[in-house]
mmCIF file of C-alpha atoms in Angstrom:
data_model
loop_
_atom_site.group_PDB
_atom_site.id
_atom_site.type_symbol
_atom_site.label_atom_id
_atom_site.label_comp_id
_atom_site.label_asym_id
_atom_site.label_seq_id
_atom_site.Cartn_x
_atom_site.Cartn_y
_atom_site.Cartn_z
ATOM 1 C CA MET T 16 105.519 109.660 84.553
ATOM 2 C CA SER T 17 101.470 109.429 84.517
ATOM 3 C CA VAL T 18 98.471 106.592 83.474
ATOM 4 C CA TYR T 19 99.195 107.896 79.777
ATOM 5 C CA ASP T 20 102.597 106.406 79.438
ATOM 6 C CA PHE T 21 100.913 102.865 79.792
ATOM 7 C CA GLU T 22 99.182 100.912 77.237
ATOM 8 C CA ALA T 23 96.952 97.963 77.584
ATOM 9 C CA CYS T 24 94.629 95.285 74.999
ATOM 10 C CA SER T 25 91.104 95.671 74.967
ATOM 11 C CA GLN T 26 89.239 93.179 75.324
ATOM 12 C CA ASP T 27 88.875 93.007 71.250
ATOM 13 C CA GLY T 28 92.046 93.063 71.276
ATOM 14 C CA GLN T 29 93.247 95.895 70.421
ATOM 15 C CA VAL T 30 96.011 98.039 72.363
ATOM 16 C CA VAL T 31 94.935 100.843 73.680
ATOM 17 C CA ARG T 32 97.332 103.520 74.719
ATOM 18 C CA LEU T 33 96.039 105.070 77.608
ATOM 19 C CA GLU T 34 96.974 108.327 76.311
ATOM 20 C CA LYS T 35 92.944 107.985 74.997
ATOM 21 C CA TYR T 36 91.567 108.983 78.507
ATOM 22 C CA ARG T 37 94.131 112.253 79.432
ATOM 23 C CA GLY T 38 91.847 114.866 80.169
ATOM 24 C CA GLN T 39 89.501 112.515 82.309
ATOM 25 C CA VAL T 40 89.070 112.068 85.472
ATOM 26 C CA ALA T 41 89.681 107.466 85.778
ATOM 27 C CA LEU T 42 88.796 105.036 88.099
ATOM 28 C CA ILE T 43 90.849 101.781 87.550
ATOM 29 C CA VAL T 44 89.377 98.551 89.168
ATOM 30 C CA ASN T 45 90.741 95.457 88.815
ATOM 31 C CA THR T 46 87.515 92.664 88.433
ATOM 32 C CA ALA T 47 86.803 89.522 88.796
ATOM 33 C CA SER T 48 83.376 87.712 87.305
ATOM 34 C CA LYS T 49 83.047 84.587 90.269
ATOM 35 C CA CYS T 50 83.480 87.204 93.760
ATOM 36 C CA GLY T 51 81.398 87.873 96.336
ATOM 37 C CA LEU T 52 81.787 91.408 95.464
ATOM 38 C CA THR T 53 81.479 91.018 91.622
ATOM 39 C CA PRO T 54 77.609 92.974 92.338
ATOM 40 C CA GLN T 55 80.174 96.314 92.698
ATOM 41 C CA TYR T 56 80.263 96.532 88.895
ATOM 42 C CA GLU T 57 76.264 97.410 89.069
ATOM 43 C CA GLY T 58 77.522 100.469 91.093
ATOM 44 C CA LEU T 59 80.742 101.294 88.641
ATOM 45 C CA GLN T 60 78.433 100.830 85.985
ATOM 46 C CA LYS T 61 75.712 103.721 87.497
ATOM 47 C CA LEU T 62 78.938 105.522 88.430
ATOM 48 C CA TYR T 63 79.956 105.328 85.148
ATOM 49 C CA GLU T 64 76.653 106.428 83.353
ATOM 50 C CA GLU T 65 76.087 109.546 85.918
ATOM 51 C CA TYR T 66 79.940 111.242 85.113
ATOM 52 C CA LYS T 67 80.933 109.697 81.654
ATOM 53 C CA ASP T 68 79.542 113.036 79.642
ATOM 54 C CA LYS T 69 81.324 115.003 82.655
ATOM 55 C CA GLY T 70 84.778 113.489 82.196
ATOM 56 C CA PHE T 71 84.744 110.244 84.012
ATOM 57 C CA THR T 72 85.703 106.813 82.896
ATOM 58 C CA ILE T 73 86.158 103.694 84.225
ATOM 59 C CA LEU T 74 88.979 101.135 83.010
ATOM 60 C CA GLY T 75 88.404 97.344 84.381
ATOM 61 C CA PHE T 76 91.025 95.028 84.669
ATOM 62 C CA PRO T 77 89.768 91.134 84.771
ATOM 63 C CA CYS T 78 92.400 88.904 87.110
ATOM 64 C CA ASN T 79 92.029 85.748 88.236
ATOM 65 C CA GLN T 80 94.662 86.202 91.175
ATOM 66 C CA PHE T 81 92.736 86.067 93.769
ATOM 67 C CA GLY T 82 91.078 82.762 94.362
ATOM 68 C CA GLY T 83 90.551 81.807 90.727
ATOM 69 C CA GLN T 84 87.677 83.854 90.814
ATOM 70 C CA GLU T 85 87.869 84.994 87.065
ATOM 71 C CA PRO T 86 88.692 81.774 85.104
ATOM 72 C CA GLY T 87 86.688 82.493 81.682
ATOM 73 C CA THR T 88 88.346 83.789 78.195
ATOM 74 C CA ASP T 89 88.116 87.493 77.976
ATOM 75 C CA GLU T 90 85.010 87.103 75.825
ATOM 76 C CA GLU T 91 83.409 84.812 78.717
ATOM 77 C CA ILE T 92 83.727 88.047 80.591
ATOM 78 C CA GLN T 93 82.879 90.115 78.243
ATOM 79 C CA ALA T 94 79.575 88.958 77.574
ATOM 80 C CA PHE T 95 79.080 88.105 81.756
ATOM 81 C CA CYS T 96 79.604 91.986 82.285
ATOM 82 C CA ALA T 97 77.017 93.020 79.453
ATOM 83 C CA VAL T 98 74.508 90.405 80.029
ATOM 84 C CA ASN T 99 74.391 90.461 83.817
ATOM 85 C CA TYR T 100 75.577 94.186 84.964
ATOM 86 C CA GLN T 101 75.136 95.480 81.283
ATOM 87 C CA VAL T 102 78.795 96.919 81.885
ATOM 88 C CA THR T 103 79.865 99.697 79.384
ATOM 89 C CA PHE T 104 82.764 100.900 80.918
ATOM 90 C CA PRO T 105 86.155 99.538 79.069
ATOM 91 C CA MET T 106 86.900 96.548 79.578
ATOM 92 C CA PHE T 107 90.399 95.083 79.037
ATOM 93 C CA LYS T 108 92.186 91.451 78.631
ATOM 94 C CA LYS T 109 93.011 89.299 81.798
ATOM 95 C CA ILE T 110 96.008 90.848 83.465
ATOM 96 C CA GLU T 111 97.979 90.015 86.900
ATOM 97 C CA VAL T 112 98.260 92.522 89.165
ATOM 98 C CA ASN T 113 100.893 91.462 91.682
ATOM 99 C CA GLY T 114 104.164 89.543 91.562
ATOM 100 C CA PRO T 115 106.501 89.570 88.610
ATOM 101 C CA GLU T 116 103.994 89.232 85.967
ATOM 102 C CA ALA T 117 102.205 91.806 87.013
ATOM 103 C CA HIS T 118 101.047 94.674 84.520
ATOM 104 C CA PRO T 119 103.242 97.389 84.119
ATOM 105 C CA LEU T 120 100.399 100.053 85.020
ATOM 106 C CA TYR T 121 99.670 97.889 87.670
ATOM 107 C CA LYS T 122 102.945 98.176 89.247
ATOM 108 C CA TYR T 123 103.340 101.551 88.915
ATOM 109 C CA LEU T 124 99.597 101.813 90.506
ATOM 110 C CA ARG T 125 101.108 99.905 93.622
ATOM 111 C CA GLU T 126 103.750 102.639 93.679
ATOM 112 C CA GLN T 127 101.865 105.818 93.556
ATOM 113 C CA ALA T 128 99.413 104.305 96.473
ATOM 114 C CA PRO T 129 100.997 101.530 98.028
ATOM 115 C CA ALA T 130 98.097 100.769 100.825
ATOM 116 C CA ASP T 131 94.632 101.280 100.105
ATOM 117 C CA ALA T 132 93.159 104.509 102.177
ATOM 118 C CA ASP T 133 90.281 103.294 103.345
ATOM 119 C CA ALA T 134 91.176 99.531 104.548
ATOM 120 C CA ASP T 135 89.397 98.083 107.488
ATOM 121 C CA SER T 136 91.507 95.865 108.872
ATOM 122 C CA ASN T 137 88.376 94.824 111.158
ATOM 123 C CA SER T 138 86.535 93.849 108.111
ATOM 124 C CA PRO T 139 85.711 90.132 106.917
ATOM 125 C CA LEU T 140 87.485 90.368 104.008
ATOM 126 C CA TYR T 141 90.789 91.856 105.788
ATOM 127 C CA LYS T 142 90.173 88.836 108.608
ATOM 128 C CA HIS T 143 90.129 86.524 105.716
ATOM 129 C CA LEU T 144 93.466 87.361 103.870
ATOM 130 C CA ARG T 145 95.592 87.614 107.739
ATOM 131 C CA GLU T 146 94.236 84.059 108.319
ATOM 132 C CA LYS T 147 94.652 82.298 104.624
ATOM 133 C CA ALA T 148 96.732 84.689 102.246
ATOM 134 C CA PRO T 149 98.535 87.080 104.802
ATOM 135 C CA GLU T 150 101.472 87.757 101.431
ATOM 136 C CA LEU T 151 98.455 89.547 100.462
ATOM 137 C CA LEU T 152 98.873 92.408 102.688
ATOM 138 C CA GLU T 153 103.105 92.782 102.191
ATOM 139 C CA GLY T 154 104.198 95.828 101.031
ATOM 140 C CA SER T 155 101.646 97.107 97.913
ATOM 141 C CA ASN T 156 100.543 94.136 96.569
ATOM 142 C CA ILE T 157 96.738 94.742 95.832
ATOM 143 C CA ARG T 158 94.553 92.741 98.235
ATOM 144 C CA TRP T 159 91.605 91.386 96.503
ATOM 145 C CA ASN T 160 89.331 91.919 93.294
ATOM 146 C CA PHE T 161 87.701 95.176 93.076
ATOM 147 C CA THR T 162 91.040 97.345 94.466
ATOM 148 C CA LYS T 163 90.169 100.701 93.237
ATOM 149 C CA PHE T 164 92.894 103.459 91.931
ATOM 150 C CA LEU T 165 91.113 107.430 91.536
ATOM 151 C CA VAL T 166 93.171 109.335 88.460
ATOM 152 C CA ASP T 167 93.379 112.760 88.032
ATOM 153 C CA ARG T 168 92.544 114.293 84.221
ATOM 154 C CA GLU T 169 96.397 114.866 84.215
ATOM 155 C CA GLY T 170 96.955 111.159 84.929
ATOM 156 C CA ASN T 171 98.565 111.389 88.363
ATOM 157 C CA VAL T 172 97.076 108.590 90.882
ATOM 158 C CA VAL T 173 94.837 110.291 93.294
ATOM 159 C CA LYS T 174 93.854 107.342 96.141
ATOM 160 C CA ARG T 175 93.436 103.970 96.378
ATOM 161 C CA PHE T 176 90.939 102.399 97.535
ATOM 162 C CA ALA T 177 90.093 98.719 99.566
ATOM 163 C CA PRO T 178 88.169 96.020 97.550
ATOM 164 C CA SER T 179 85.179 97.127 99.731
ATOM 165 C CA THR T 180 84.883 100.156 99.398
ATOM 166 C CA VAL T 181 81.681 100.649 96.694
ATOM 167 C CA ALA T 182 81.173 103.279 93.925
ATOM 168 C CA ALA T 183 78.938 105.101 95.884
ATOM 169 C CA ALA T 184 81.301 106.213 98.753
ATOM 170 C CA ILE T 185 83.666 107.219 96.343
ATOM 171 C CA GLU T 186 81.202 109.308 94.187
ATOM 172 C CA ASP T 187 81.900 112.657 96.161
ATOM 173 C CA GLU T 188 85.450 112.133 95.420
ATOM 174 C CA VAL T 189 85.089 111.688 91.188
ATOM 175 C CA ARG T 190 82.895 114.738 91.531
ATOM 176 C CA ALA T 191 85.579 116.851 93.083
ATOM 177 C CA LEU T 192 88.126 115.994 90.303
ATOM 178 C CA LEU T 193 85.879 116.863 87.636
#
């Protein structure tokens, strides 16, 4: 099994088989428009532009499970990303990433990489989670918006990155897989 065995709805409502991305290195990210980490869109877009012609893509999955920080409709999310961050990488319809209604892709991603490889348990985010939402630190749960999964050209999950990890910090690992 690989990420290519899943499908998701694009923001315009089309079913997209992730098989479409076979042969590309991918960074799969759960996103939010009203989060302190939202400015990461800028770095993600820059990384996408730098490597998209070399076989790299970013797949964005908006999610409203963390502090209600993605309350808009899919159309509002699409407009926000385009206007504020000039996002051109593929974005999908809003999904859940944790719990019984989690999208099957995210269930799979969490099984393949159950913990953030680069988590800083002393970071402000992890301190906040310990105090306000300790259940998010349990098991393979996605901890917060902008958790990132790096996937190789064969669709295998290589690594999971913490929400606070910026795109520039992942660039060397992306380049190594290209």
